[in-house]
PDB file of C-alpha atoms and ligand atoms in Angstrom:
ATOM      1  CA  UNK X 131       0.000   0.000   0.000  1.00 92.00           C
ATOM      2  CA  UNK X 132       2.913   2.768   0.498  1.00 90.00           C
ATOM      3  CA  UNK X 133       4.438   1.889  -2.541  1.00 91.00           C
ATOM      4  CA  UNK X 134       1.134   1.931  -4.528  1.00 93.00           C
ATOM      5  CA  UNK X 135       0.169   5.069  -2.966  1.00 94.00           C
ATOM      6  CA  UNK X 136       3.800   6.595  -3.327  1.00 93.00           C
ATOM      7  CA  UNK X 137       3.186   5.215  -7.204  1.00 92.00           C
ATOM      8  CA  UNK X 138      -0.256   6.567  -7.955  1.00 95.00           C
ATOM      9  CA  UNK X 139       0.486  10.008  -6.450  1.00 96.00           C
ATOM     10  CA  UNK X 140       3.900  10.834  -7.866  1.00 93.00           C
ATOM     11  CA  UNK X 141       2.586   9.683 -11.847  1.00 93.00           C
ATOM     12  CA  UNK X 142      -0.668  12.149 -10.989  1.00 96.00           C
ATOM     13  CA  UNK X 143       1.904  14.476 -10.159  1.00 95.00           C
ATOM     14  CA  UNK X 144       3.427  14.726 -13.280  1.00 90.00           C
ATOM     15  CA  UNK X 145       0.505  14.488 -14.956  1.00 92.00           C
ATOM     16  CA  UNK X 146      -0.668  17.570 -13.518  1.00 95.00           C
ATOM     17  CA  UNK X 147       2.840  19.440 -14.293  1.00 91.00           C
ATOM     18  CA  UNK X 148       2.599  18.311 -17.848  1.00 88.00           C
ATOM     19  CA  UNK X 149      -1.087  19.105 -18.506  1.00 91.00           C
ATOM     20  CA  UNK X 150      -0.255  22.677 -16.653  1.00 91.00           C
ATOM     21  CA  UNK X 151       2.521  22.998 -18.559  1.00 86.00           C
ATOM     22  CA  UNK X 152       0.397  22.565 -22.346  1.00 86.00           C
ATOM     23  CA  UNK X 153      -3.001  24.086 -20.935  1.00 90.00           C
ATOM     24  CA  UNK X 154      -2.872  26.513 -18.490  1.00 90.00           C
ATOM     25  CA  UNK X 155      -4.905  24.637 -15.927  1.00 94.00           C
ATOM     26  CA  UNK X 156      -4.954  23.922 -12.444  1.00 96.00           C
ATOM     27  CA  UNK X 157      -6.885  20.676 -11.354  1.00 97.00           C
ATOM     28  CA  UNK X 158      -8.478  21.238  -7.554  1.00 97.00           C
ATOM     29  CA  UNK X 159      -7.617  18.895  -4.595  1.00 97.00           C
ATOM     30  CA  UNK X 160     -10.941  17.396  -5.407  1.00 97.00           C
ATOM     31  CA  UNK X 161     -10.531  16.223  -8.757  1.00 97.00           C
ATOM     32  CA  UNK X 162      -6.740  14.524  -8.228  1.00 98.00           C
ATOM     33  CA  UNK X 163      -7.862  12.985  -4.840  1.00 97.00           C
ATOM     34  CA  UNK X 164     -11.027  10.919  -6.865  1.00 96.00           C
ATOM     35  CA  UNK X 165      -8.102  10.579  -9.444  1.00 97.00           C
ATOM     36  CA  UNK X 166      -5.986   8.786  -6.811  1.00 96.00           C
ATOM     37  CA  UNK X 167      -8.842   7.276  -5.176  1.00 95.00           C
ATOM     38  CA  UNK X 168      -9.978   5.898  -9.026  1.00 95.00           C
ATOM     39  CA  UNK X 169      -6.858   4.278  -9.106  1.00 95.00           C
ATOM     40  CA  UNK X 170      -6.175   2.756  -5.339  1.00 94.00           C
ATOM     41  CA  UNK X 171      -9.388   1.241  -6.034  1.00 93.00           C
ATOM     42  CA  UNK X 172      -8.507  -0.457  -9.772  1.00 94.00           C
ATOM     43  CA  UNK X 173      -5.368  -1.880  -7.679  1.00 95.00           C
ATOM     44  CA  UNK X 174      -7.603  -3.360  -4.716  1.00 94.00           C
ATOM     45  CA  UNK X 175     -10.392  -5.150  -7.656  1.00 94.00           C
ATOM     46  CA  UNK X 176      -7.213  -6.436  -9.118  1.00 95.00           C
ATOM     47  CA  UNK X 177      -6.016  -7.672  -6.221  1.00 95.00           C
ATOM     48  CA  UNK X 178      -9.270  -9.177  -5.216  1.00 94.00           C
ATOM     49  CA  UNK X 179     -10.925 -10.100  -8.447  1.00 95.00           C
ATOM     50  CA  UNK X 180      -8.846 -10.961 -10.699  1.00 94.00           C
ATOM     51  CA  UNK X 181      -5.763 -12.954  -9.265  1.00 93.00           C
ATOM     52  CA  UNK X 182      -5.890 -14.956 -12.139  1.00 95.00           C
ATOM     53  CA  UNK X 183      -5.581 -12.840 -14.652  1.00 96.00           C
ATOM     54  CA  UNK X 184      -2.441 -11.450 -12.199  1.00 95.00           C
ATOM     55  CA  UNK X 185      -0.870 -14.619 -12.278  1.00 95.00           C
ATOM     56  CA  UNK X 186      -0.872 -14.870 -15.855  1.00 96.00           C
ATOM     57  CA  UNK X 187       0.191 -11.050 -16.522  1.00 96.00           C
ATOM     58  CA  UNK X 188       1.857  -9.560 -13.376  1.00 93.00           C
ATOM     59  CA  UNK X 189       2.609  -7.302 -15.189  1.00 93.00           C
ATOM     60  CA  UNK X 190      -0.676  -6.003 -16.440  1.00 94.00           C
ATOM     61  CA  UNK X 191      -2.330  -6.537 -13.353  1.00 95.00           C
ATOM     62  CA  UNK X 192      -1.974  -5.001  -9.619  1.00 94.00           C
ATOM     63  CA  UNK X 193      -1.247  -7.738  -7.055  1.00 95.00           C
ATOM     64  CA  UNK X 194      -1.601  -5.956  -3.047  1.00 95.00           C
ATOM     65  CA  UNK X 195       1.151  -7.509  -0.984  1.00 93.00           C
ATOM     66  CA  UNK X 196      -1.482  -7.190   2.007  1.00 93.00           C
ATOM     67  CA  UNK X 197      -4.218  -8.929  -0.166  1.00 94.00           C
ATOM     68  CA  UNK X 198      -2.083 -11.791  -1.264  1.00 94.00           C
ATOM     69  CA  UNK X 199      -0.838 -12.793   1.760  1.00 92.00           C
ATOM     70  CA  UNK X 200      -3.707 -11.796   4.362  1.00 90.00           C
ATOM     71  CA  UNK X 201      -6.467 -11.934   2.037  1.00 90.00           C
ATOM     72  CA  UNK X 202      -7.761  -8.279   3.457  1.00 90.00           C
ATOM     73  CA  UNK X 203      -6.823  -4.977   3.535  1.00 91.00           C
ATOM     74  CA  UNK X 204      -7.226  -3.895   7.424  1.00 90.00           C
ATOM     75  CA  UNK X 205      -9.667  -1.147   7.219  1.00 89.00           C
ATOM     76  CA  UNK X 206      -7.512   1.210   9.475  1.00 91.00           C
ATOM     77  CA  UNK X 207      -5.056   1.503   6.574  1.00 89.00           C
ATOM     78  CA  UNK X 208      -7.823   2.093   4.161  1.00 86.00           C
ATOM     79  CA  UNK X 209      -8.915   4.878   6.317  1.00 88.00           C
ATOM     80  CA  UNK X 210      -5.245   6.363   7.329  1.00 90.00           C
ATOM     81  CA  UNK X 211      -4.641   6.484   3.486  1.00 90.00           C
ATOM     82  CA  UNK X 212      -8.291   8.489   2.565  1.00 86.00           C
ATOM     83  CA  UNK X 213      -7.476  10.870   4.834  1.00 88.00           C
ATOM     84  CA  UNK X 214      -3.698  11.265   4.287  1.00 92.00           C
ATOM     85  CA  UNK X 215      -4.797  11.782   0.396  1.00 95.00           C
ATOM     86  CA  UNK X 216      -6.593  15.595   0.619  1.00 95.00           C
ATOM     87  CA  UNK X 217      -3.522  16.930   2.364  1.00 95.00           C
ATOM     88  CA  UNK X 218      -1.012  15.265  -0.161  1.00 97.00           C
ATOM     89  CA  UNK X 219      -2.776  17.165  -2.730  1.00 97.00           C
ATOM     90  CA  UNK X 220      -3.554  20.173  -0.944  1.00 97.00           C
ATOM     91  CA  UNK X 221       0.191  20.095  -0.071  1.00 97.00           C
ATOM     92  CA  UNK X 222       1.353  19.481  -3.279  1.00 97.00           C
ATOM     93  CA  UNK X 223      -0.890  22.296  -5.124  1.00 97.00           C
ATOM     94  CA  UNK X 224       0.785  24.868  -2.388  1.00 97.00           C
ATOM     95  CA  UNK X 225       3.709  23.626  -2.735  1.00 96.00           C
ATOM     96  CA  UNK X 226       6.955  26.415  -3.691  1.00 94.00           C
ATOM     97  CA  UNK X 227       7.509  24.134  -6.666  1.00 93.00           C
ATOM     98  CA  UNK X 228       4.155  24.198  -8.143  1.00 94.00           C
ATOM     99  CA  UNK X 229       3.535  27.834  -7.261  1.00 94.00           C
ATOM    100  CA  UNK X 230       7.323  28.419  -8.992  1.00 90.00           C
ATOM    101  CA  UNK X 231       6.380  26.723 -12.316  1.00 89.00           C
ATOM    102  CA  UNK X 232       2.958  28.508 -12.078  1.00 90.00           C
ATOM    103  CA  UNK X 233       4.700  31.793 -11.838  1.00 88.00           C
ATOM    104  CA  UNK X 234       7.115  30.924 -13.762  1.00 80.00           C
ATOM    105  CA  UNK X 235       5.693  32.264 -17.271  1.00 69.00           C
ATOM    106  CA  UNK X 236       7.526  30.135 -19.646  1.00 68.00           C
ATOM    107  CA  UNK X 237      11.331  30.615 -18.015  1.00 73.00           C
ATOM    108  CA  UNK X 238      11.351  26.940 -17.139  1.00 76.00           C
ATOM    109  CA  UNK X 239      12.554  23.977 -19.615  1.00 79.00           C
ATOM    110  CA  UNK X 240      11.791  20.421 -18.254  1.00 77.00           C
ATOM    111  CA  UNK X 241      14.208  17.856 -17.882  1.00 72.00           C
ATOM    112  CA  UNK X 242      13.826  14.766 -20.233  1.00 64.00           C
ATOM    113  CA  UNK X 243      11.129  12.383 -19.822  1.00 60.00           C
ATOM    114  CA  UNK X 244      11.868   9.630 -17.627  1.00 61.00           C
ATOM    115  CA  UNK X 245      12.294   6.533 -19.914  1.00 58.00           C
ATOM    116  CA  UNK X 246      15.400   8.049 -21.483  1.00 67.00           C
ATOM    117  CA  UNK X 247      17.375   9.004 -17.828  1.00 82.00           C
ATOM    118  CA  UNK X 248      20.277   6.746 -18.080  1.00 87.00           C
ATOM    119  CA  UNK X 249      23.801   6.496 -17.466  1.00 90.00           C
ATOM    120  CA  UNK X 250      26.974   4.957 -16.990  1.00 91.00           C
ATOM    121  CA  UNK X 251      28.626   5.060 -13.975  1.00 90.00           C
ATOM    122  CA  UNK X 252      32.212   2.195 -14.299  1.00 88.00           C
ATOM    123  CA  UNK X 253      30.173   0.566 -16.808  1.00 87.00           C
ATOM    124  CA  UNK X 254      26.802  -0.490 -15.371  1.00 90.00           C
ATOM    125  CA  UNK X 255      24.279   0.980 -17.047  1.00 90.00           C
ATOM    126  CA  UNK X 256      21.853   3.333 -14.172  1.00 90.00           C
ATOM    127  CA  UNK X 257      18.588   4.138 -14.591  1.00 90.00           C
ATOM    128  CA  UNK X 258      17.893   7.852 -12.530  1.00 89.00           C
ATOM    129  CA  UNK X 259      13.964   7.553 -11.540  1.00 86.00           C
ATOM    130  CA  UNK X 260      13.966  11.260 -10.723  1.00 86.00           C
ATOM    131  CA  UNK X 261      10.861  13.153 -10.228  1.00 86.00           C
ATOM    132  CA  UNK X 262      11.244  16.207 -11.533  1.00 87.00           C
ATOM    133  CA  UNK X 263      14.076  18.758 -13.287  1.00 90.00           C
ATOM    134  CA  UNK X 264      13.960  21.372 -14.860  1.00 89.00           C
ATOM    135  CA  UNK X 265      16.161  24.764 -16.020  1.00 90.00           C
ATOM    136  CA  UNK X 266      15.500  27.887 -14.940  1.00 88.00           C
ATOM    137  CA  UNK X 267      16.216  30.238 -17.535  1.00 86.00           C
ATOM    138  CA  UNK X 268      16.247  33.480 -15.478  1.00 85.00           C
ATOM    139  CA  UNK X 269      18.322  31.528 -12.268  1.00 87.00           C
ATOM    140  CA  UNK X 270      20.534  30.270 -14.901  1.00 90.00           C
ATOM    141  CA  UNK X 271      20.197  26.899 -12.509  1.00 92.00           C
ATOM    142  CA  UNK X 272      19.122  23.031 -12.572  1.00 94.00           C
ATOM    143  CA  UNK X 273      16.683  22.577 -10.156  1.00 93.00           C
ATOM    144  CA  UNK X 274      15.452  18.747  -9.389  1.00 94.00           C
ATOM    145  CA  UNK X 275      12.937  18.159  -7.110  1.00 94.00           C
ATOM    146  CA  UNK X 276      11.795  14.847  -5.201  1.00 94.00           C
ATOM    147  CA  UNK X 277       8.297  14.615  -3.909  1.00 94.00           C
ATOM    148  CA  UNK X 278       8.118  12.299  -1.001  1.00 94.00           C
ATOM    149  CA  UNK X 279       4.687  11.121   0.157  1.00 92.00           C
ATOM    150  CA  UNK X 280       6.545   9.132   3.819  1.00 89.00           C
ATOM    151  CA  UNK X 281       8.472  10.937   6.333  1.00 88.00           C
ATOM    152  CA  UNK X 282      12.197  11.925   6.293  1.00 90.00           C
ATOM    153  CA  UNK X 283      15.012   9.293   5.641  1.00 90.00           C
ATOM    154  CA  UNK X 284      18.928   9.466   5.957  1.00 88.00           C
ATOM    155  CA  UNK X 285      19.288   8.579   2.587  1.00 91.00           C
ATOM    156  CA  UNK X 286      17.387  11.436   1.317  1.00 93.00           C
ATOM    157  CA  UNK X 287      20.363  13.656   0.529  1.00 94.00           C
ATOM    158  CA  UNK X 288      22.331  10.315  -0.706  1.00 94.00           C
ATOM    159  CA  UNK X 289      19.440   9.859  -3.310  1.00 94.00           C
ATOM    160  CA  UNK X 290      19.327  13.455  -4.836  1.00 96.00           C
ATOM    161  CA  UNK X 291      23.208  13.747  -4.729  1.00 96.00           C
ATOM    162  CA  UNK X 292      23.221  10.768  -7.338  1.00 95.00           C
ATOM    163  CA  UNK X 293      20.225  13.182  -9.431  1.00 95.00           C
ATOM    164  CA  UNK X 294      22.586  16.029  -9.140  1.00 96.00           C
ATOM    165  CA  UNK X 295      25.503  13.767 -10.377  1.00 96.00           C
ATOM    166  CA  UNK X 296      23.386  12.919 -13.365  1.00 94.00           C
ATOM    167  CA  UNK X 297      22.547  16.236 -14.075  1.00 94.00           C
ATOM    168  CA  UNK X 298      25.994  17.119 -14.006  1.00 94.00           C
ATOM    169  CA  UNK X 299      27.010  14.656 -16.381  1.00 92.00           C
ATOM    170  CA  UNK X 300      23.997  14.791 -18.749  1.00 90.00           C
ATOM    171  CA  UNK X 301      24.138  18.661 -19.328  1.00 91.00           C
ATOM    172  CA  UNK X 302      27.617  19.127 -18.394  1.00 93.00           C
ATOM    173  CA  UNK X 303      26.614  21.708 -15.276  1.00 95.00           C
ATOM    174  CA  UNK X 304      29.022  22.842 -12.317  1.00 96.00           C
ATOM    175  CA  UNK X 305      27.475  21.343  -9.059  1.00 96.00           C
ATOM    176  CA  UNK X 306      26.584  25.188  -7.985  1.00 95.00           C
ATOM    177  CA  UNK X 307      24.706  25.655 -10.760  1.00 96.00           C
ATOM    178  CA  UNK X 308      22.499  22.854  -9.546  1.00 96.00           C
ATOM    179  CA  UNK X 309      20.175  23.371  -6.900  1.00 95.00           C
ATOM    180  CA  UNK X 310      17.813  20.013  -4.949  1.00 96.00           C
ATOM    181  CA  UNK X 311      14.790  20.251  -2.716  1.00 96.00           C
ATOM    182  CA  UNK X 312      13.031  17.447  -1.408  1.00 96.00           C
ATOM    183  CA  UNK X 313       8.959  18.151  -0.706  1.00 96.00           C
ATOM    184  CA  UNK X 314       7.544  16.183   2.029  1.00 96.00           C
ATOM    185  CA  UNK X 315       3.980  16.207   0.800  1.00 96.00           C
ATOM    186  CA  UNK X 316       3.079  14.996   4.636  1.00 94.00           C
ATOM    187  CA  UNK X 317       3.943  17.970   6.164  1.00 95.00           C
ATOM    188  CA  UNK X 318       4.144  20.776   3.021  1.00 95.00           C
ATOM    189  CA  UNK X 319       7.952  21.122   4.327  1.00 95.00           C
ATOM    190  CA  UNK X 320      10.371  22.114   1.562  1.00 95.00           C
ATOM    191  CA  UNK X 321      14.131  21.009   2.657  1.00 96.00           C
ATOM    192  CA  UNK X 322      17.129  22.468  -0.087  1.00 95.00           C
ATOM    193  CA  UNK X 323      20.081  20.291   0.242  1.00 94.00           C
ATOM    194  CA  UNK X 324      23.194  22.288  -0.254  1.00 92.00           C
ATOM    195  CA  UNK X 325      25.288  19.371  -1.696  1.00 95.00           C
ATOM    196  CA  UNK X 326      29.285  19.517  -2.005  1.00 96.00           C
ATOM    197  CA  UNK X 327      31.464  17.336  -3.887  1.00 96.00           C
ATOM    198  CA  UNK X 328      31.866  15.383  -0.690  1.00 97.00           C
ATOM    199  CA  UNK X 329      28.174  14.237  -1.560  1.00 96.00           C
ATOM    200  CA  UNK X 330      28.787  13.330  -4.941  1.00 97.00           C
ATOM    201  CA  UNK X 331      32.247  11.407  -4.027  1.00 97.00           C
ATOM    202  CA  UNK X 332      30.583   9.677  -1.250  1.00 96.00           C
ATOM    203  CA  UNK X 333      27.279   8.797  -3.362  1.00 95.00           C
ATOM    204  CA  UNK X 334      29.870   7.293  -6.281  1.00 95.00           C
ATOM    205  CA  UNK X 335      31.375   5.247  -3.757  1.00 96.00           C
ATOM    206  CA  UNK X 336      28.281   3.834  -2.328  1.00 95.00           C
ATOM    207  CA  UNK X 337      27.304   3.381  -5.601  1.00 95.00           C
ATOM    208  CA  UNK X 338      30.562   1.230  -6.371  1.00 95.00           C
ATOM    209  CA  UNK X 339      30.145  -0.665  -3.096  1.00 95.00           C
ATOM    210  CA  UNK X 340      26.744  -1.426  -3.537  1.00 94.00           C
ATOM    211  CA  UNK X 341      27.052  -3.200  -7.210  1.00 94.00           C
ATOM    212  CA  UNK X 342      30.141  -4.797  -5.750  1.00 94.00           C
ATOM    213  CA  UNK X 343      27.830  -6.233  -3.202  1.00 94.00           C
ATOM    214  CA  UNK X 344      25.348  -7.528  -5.772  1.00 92.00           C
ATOM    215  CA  UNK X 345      27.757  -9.119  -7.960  1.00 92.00           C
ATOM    216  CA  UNK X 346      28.485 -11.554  -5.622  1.00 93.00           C
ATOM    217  CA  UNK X 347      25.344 -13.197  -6.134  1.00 95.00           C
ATOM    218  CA  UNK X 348      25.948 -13.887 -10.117  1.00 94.00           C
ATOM    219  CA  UNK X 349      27.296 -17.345 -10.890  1.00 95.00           C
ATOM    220  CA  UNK X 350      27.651 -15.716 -14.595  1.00 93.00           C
ATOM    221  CA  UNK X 351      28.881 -12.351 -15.526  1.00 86.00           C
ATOM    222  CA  UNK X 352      28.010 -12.850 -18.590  1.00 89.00           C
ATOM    223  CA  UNK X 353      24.275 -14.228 -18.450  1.00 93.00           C
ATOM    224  CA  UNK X 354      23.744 -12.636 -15.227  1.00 89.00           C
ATOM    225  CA  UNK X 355      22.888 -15.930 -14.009  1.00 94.00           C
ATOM    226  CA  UNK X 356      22.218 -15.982 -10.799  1.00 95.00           C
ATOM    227  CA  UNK X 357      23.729 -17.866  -7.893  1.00 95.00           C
ATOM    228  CA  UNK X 358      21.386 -21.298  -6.121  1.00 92.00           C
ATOM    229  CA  UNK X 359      18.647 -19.602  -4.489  1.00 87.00           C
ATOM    230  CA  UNK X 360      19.989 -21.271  -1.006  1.00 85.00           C
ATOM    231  CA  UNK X 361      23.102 -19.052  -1.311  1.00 89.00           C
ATOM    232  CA  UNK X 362      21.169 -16.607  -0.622  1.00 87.00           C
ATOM    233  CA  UNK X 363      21.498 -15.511   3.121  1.00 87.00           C
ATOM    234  CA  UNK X 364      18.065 -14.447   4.780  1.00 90.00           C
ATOM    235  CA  UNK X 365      18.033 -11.758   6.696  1.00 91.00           C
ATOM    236  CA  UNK X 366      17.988 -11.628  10.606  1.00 91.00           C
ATOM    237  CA  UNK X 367      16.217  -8.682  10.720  1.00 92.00           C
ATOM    238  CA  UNK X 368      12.938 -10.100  11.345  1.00 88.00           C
ATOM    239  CA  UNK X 369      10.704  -7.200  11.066  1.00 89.00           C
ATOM    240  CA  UNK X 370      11.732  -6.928   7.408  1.00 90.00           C
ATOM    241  CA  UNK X 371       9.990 -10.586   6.431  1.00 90.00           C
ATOM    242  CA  UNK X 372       6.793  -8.811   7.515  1.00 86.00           C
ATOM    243  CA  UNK X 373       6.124  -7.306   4.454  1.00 85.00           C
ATOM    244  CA  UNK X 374       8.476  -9.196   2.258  1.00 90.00           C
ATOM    245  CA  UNK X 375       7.444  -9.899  -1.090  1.00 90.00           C
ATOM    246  CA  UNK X 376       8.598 -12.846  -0.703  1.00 88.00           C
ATOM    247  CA  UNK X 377       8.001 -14.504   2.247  1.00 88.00           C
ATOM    248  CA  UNK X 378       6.098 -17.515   0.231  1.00 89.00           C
ATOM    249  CA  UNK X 379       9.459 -18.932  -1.310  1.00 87.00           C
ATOM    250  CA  UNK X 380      11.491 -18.415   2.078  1.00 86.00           C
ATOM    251  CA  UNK X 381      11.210 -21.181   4.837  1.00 70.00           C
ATOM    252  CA  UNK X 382      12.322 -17.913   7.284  1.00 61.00           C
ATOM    253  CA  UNK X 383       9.773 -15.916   6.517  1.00 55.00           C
ATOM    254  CA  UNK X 384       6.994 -18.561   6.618  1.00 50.00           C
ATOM    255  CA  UNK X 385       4.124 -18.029   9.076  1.00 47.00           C
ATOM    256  CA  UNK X 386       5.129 -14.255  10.064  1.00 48.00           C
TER     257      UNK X 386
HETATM  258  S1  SF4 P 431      11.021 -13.554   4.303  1.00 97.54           S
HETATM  259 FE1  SF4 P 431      12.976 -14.429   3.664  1.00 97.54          FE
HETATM  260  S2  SF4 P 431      13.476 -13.321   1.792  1.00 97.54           S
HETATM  261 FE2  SF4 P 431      11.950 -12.124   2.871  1.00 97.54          FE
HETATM  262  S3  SF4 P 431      13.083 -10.676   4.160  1.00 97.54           S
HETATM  263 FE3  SF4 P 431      12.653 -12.466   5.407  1.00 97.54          FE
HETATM  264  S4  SF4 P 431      14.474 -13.721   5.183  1.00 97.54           S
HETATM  265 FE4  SF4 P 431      14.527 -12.257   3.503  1.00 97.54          FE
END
């Protein structure tokens, strides 16, 4: 349910940017609430209807984690996520971003769309799912924005240094001419990150430990075959089999 709900509110997001951007028009909190609501409850018939259909197309079809594996979505959450929903919207709407590109009069150029962010960082190929970025003709700056619908994490800054390091290399930009915000559509807080090349070292190395890390579960560099599913070690982090994807394949996370 986050990640459906992070999902659904960050592609009506854009789609309210975009259609601003050709038209003119602002929806009202109204009309992208019943579109988000529209959607969360396509994903829940899915879920419940049609697991068939799901099992032969995953990937045409919404599977709930919380359906699949308790059959139910506890009405609390239900409730908790109608409610959180108006002042996502509301948020976003007021937002300094959204009252920047309204104001903005035609200054602004938008980034590429997302299918085509890619690079190459040491040869494996990264795809940047970045919100939002666009130039601001009369700042003469890159400004990239990430709307999060949770609370604040420590690897917030990590995560937008790697979108500034993109940005850098894409449209060959100084790092001060580069400025990144997080919105926390929770709260309507706006944070600006003032990042250093510190950030950006530190992100590449994280970066280089990380895929380090995950090579060592290929058997085959080549095929990217992967090592015997009981090489894999399970976690002992309990809390994290909760809502596991998949706990169904994984004699530890059976029964929790
Ligand atoms: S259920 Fe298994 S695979 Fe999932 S987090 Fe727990 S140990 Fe890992």
């Amino acid at each position: 349910m986050p990640i459906l709900f992070g999902q659904i509110v960050h592609h009506i997001i854009e789609q309210t940017i975009v259609h601003y951007l050709q038209t003119g028009e602002v929806p009202t909190v109204a009309e992208l609430v019943n579109r988000a609501r529209g959607q969360l409850n396509a994903a829940f018939i899915d879920s419940t209807r049609n697991r068939d259909l799901w099992i032969q197309k995953p990937n045409k079809f919404y599977m709930m984690q919380e359906v699949y594996y308790d059959g139910k979505l506890e009405p609390a959450i239900v409730a908790d996520y109608k409610e959180r929903m108006h002042t996502i919207f509301e948020n976003f709407l007021h937002s300094e971003t959204f009252q920047q590109i309204t104001a903005s009069k035609g200054s602004l150029r938008i980034g590429e769309p997302e299918q085509f962010r890619t690079m190459k960082i040491d040869d494996t190929q990264v795809f940047v799912v970045m919100d939002f970025h666009y130039f601001d003709e009369v700042a003469d700056k890159w400004i990239i924005i990430d709307w999060k619908t949770g609370g604040e994490s420590d690897d917030d800054r990590q995560q937008l240094a790697l979108y500034a390091y993109y940005v850098q290399e894409k449209y060959r930009v100084p790092l001060e001419n580069i400025e990144v915000y997080n919105e926390y559509l929770k709260t309507g807080q706006r944070k600006k990150y003032l990042l250093t090349h510190f950030d950006i070292e530190n992100t590449l190395h994280t970066f280089q430990r990380s895929v380090l890390e995950m090579k060592k579960y290929q058997a085959d560099i080549f095929t990217n075959e992967p090592i015997d599913f009981e090489d894999f070690e399970q976690t002992s982090e309990e809390w994290q089999c909760l809502r596991c994807n998949y706990k169904e394949l994984c004699v530890h996370g059976k029964g929790k």
